[in-house]
Short mmCIF file of C-alpha atoms in Angstrom, two decimals:
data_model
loop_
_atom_site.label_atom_id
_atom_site.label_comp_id
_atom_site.label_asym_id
_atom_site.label_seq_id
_atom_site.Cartn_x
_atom_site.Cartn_y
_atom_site.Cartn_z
CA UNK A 1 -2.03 1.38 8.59
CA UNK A 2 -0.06 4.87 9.43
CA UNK A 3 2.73 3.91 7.43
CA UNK A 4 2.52 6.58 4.80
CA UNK A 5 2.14 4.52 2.19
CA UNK A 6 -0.65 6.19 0.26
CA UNK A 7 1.37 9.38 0.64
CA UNK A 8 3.88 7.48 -0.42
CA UNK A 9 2.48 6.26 -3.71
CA UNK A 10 1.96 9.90 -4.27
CA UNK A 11 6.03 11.21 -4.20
CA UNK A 12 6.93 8.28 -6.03
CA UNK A 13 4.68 8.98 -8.77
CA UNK A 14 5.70 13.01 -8.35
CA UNK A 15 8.97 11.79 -8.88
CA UNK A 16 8.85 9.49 -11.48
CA UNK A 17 6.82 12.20 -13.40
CA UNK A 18 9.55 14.72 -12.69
CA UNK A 19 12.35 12.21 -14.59
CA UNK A 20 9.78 11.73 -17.67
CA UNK A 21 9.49 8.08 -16.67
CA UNK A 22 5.99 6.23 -17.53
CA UNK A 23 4.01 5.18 -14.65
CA UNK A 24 0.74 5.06 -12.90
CA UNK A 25 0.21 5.34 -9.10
CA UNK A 26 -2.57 3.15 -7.56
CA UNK A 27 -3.90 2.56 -4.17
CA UNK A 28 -5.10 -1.15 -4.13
CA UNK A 29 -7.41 -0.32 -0.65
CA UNK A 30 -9.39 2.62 -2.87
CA UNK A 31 -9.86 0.12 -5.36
CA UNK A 32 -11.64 -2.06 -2.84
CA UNK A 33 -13.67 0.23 -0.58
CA UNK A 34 -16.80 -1.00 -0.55
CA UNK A 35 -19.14 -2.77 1.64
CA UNK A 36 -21.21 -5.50 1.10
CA UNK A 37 -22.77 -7.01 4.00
CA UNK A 38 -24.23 -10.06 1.93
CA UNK A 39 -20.15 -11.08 1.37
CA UNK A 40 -17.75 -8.83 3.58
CA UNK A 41 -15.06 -11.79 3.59
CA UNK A 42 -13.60 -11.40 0.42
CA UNK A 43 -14.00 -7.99 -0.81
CA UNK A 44 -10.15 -8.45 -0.97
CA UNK A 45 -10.88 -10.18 -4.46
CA UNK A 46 -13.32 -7.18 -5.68
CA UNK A 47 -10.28 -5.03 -4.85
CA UNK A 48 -8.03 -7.31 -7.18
CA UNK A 49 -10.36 -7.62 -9.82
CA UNK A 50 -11.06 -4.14 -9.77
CA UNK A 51 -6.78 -3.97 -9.92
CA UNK A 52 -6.85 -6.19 -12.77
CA UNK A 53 -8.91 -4.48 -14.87
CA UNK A 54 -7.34 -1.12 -14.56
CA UNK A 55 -3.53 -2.56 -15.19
CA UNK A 56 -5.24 -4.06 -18.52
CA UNK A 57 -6.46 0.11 -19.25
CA UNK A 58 -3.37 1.50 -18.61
CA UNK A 59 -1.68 -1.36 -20.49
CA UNK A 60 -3.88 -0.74 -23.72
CA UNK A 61 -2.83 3.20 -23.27
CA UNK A 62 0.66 1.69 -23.10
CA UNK A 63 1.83 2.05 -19.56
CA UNK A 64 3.14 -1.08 -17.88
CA UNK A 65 4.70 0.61 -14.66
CA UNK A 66 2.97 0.88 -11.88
CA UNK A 67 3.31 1.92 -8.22
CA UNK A 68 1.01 0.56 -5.60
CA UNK A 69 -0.08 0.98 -2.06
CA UNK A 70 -1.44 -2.05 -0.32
CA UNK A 71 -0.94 -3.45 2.56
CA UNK A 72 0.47 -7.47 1.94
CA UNK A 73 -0.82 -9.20 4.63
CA UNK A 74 0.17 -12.97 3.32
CA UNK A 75 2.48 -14.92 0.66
CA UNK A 76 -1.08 -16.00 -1.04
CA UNK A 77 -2.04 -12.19 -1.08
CA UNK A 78 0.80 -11.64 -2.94
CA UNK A 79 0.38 -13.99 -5.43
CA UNK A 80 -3.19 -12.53 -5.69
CA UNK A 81 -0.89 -9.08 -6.32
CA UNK A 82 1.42 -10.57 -8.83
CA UNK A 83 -1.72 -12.44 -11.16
CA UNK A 84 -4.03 -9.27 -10.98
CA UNK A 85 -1.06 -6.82 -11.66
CA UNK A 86 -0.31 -9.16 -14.99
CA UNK A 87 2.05 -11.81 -13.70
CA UNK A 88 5.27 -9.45 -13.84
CA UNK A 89 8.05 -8.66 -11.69
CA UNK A 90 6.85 -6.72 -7.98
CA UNK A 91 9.64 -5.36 -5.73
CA UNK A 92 8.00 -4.98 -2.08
CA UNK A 93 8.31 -2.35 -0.11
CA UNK A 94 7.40 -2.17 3.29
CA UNK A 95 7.40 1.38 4.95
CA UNK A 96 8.58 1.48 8.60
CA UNK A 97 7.69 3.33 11.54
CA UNK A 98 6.97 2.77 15.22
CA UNK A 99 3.74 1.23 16.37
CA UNK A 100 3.00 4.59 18.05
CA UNK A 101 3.96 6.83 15.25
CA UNK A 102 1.50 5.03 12.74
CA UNK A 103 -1.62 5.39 15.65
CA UNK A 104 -0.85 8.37 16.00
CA UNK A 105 -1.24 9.07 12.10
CA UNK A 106 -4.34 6.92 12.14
CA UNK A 107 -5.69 8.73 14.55
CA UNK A 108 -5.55 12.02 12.70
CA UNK A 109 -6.46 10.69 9.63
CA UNK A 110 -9.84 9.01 10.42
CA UNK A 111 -11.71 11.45 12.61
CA UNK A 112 -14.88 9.61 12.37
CA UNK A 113 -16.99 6.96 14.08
CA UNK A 114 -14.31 4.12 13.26
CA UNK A 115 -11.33 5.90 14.46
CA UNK A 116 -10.57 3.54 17.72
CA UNK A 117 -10.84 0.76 15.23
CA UNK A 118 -8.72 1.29 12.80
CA UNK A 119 -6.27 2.25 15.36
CA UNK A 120 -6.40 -0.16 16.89
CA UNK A 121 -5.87 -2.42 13.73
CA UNK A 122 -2.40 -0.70 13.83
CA UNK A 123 -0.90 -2.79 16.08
CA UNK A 124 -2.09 -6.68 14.76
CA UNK A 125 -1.34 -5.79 11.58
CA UNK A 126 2.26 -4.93 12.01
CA UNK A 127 2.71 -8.34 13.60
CA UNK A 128 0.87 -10.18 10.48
CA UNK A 129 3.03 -8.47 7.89
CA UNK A 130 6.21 -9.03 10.26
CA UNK A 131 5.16 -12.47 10.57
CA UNK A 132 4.14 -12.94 6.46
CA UNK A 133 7.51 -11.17 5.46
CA UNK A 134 6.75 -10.44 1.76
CA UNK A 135 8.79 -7.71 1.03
CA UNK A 136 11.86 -7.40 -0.65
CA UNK A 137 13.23 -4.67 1.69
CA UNK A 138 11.91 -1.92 4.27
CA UNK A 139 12.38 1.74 4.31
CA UNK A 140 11.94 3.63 7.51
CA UNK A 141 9.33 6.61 7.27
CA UNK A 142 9.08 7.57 10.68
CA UNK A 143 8.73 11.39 10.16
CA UNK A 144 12.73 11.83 10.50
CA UNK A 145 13.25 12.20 6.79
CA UNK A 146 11.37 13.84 4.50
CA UNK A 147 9.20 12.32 2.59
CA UNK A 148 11.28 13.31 -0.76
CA UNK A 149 14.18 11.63 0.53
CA UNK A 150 12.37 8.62 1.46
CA UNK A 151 10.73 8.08 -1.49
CA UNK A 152 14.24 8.43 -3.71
CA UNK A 153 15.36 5.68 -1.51
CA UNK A 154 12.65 3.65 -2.33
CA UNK A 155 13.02 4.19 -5.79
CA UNK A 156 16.62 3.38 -5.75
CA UNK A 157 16.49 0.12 -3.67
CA UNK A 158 13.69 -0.74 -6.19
CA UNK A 159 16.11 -0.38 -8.76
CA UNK A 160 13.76 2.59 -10.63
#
């Protein structure tokens, strides 16, 4: 959380655009915000299901490249990932930035009732995705750079 990668998603798709290259930009936590108090456990899988099903209609209009946003907590939630987005090849990506830097984004971001919360999420979910290690490399997007230049890194090192 703070990481930038929904703004993220959103350069890399600009960019992609820009060089004429067929894409589509999703944010796997929009495709799962919902609540459901009967079964709040594993509204991971509506979120996967819900990815599923949108890879298959942009696959039917003929786009099979995709950028995500997601945070990858596990090696099973990856393999979630990987079957939902159709089983083909993911490069990982894990945006960078101090502990302090994200809650501080976080804490602009969600003004509302939940902001101490999700803030202070920030923290334990660095150490799961340090400690699950899923990505294939990290790019730093602590404000230094902009985001432009970030994002063109990310594309290279993804081999885009």
């Amino acid at each position: 959380m703070g990481a930038g990668k929904t703004t993220m998603i959103g350069e890399l798709s600009d960019l992609l655009a820009a060089a004429g290259v067929a894409h589509a930009a999703i944010d796997i936590d929009a495709l799962g915000s919902a609540h459901d108090p009967r079964d709040e456990n594993d509204l991971a899988a509506i979120a996967y299901r819900n990815l599923a099903a949108v890879v298959r209609n942009y696959a039917a209009q003929g786009v099979t490249s995709f950028v995500m946003a997601g945070a990858i907590e596990s090696a099973s939630e990856l393999a979630r990932l990987r079957d939902a987005a159709g089983g083909g090849e993911l490069v990982v990506c894990r945006l960078r930035a101090p502990v302090e830097v994200m809650e501080k984004r976080v804490r602009v971001r969600e003004p509302g009732m939940w902001r101490e919360k999700y803030v202070g999420r920030v923290a334990p979910l660095e150490e799961m995705l340090d400690k699950a290690a899923v990505e294939d490399f990290a790019v730093a997007n602590d404000g230094c750079r902009p985001i432009t230049e970030v994002a063109r890194e990310i594309l290279q090192r993804a081999g885009w």
